[in-house]
Each structure stands twice: as C-alpha cells, then as structure tokens.
Coordinates of C-alpha atoms in Angstrom, one line a residue:
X8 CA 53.3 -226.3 -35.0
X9 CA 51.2 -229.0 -36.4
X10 CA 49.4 -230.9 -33.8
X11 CA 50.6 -229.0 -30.4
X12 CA 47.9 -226.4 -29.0
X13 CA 49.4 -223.1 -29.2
X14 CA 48.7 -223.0 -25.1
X15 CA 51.3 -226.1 -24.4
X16 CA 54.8 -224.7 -24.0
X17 CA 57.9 -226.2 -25.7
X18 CA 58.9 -227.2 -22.7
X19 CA 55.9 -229.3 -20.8
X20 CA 57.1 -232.2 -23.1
X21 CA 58.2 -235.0 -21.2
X22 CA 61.4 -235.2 -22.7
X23 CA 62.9 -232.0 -22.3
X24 CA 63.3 -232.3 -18.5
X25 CA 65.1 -236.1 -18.8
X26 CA 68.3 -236.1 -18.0
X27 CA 70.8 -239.3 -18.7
X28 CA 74.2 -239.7 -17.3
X29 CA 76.8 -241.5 -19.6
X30 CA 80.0 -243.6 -18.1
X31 CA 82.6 -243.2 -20.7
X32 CA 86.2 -244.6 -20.7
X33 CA 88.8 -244.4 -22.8
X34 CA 89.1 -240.8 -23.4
X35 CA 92.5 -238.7 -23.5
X36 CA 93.6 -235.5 -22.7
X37 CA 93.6 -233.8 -26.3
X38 CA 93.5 -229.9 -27.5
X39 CA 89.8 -230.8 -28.2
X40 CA 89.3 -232.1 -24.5
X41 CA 90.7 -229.0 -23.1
X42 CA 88.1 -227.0 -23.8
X43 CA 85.2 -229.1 -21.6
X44 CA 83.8 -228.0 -18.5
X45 CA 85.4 -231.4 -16.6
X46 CA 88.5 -232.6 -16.5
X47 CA 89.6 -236.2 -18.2
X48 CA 91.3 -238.8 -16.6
X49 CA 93.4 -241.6 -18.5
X50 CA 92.1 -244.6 -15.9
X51 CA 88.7 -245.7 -14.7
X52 CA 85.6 -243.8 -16.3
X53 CA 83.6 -240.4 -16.0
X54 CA 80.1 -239.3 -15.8
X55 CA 78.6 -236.9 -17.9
X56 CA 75.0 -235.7 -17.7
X57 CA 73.8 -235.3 -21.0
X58 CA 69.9 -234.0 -21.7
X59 CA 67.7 -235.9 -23.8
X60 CA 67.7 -233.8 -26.9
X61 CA 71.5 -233.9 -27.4
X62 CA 72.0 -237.5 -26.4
X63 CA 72.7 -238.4 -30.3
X64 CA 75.2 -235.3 -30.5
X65 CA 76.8 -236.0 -27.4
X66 CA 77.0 -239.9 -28.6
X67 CA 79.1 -239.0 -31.9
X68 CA 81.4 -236.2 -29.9
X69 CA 82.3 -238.9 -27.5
X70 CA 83.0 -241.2 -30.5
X71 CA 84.9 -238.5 -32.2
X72 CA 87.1 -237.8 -29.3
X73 CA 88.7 -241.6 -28.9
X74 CA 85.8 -242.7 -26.0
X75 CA 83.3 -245.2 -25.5
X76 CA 80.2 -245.4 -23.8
X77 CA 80.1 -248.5 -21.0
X78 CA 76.5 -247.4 -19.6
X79 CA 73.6 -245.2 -20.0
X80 CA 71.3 -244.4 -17.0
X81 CA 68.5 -241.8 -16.2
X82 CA 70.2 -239.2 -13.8
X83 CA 68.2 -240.0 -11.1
X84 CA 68.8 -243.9 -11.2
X85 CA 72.6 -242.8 -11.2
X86 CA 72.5 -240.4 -8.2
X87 CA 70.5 -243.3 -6.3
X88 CA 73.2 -245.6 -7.1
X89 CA 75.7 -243.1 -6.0
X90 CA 74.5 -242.4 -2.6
X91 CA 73.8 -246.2 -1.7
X92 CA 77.0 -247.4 -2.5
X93 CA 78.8 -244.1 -0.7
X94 CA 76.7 -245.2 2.7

C-alpha cells in the first residue's frame, strides 16, 4: 500500500461510505432482469442505489440491459427530495 499508513483502514476513505441513487428508464423485463433484487416496470423510472466504487460497473450493466440513466444524485439529496415532495 503505497502512501496509506498501515493504521488507516480501507474503509475510513471518504468514498467508500457514498452512496448515489440512479433514475433509469427504459428498461424491460428480460431473463437477465429477472435475476435483480427489484422488480422492473415498463413506464415511468426506478431508483437504484448504487455505491461509489461500482458506479462505472453499474453504468455499463444498465447500458447493457436496454436502460438509460435520466439522473444521478447522492442518496441523501434523493431521500430529502423524497420526503419533501411526499409531505
């Protein structure tokens, strides 16, 4: 580990505790789409909460599977958003 102290854990960097929630439309029920933990729906859009270090991953899987990303926010803007325009 060049450059970290051997004292700082993997996971005190600020990254690995941001999360980011994606709005993605467009994607179809498929053999593929099965297998996530959340069903898809073929109107409107979905949120999935994606951590940092697999944003690009999750990016390229969305791509792969027919969707496309409308918005990016951190999870906590989102949930803010959420609850103000649920009140």
């Amino acid at each position: 580990m060049l450059g970290r102290s051997a004292l700082v854990s993997a996971s005190s960097a600020p990254s690995e505790n941001r999360v980011f929630v994606y709005e993605v439309e467009g994607l179809r029920q498929s053999d593929q789409t099965d297998n996530n933990r959340y069903p898809v729906r073929n109107s409107g859009t979905i949120a999935i909460q994606v951590p940092y270090s697999r944003m690009n991953e999750e990016m390229r899987r969305i791509t792969r599977l027919g969707g496309r990303i409308v918005a990016i926010h951190p999870q906590s803007e989102y949930t803010a958003s959420q609850e103000s325009s649920e009140g």
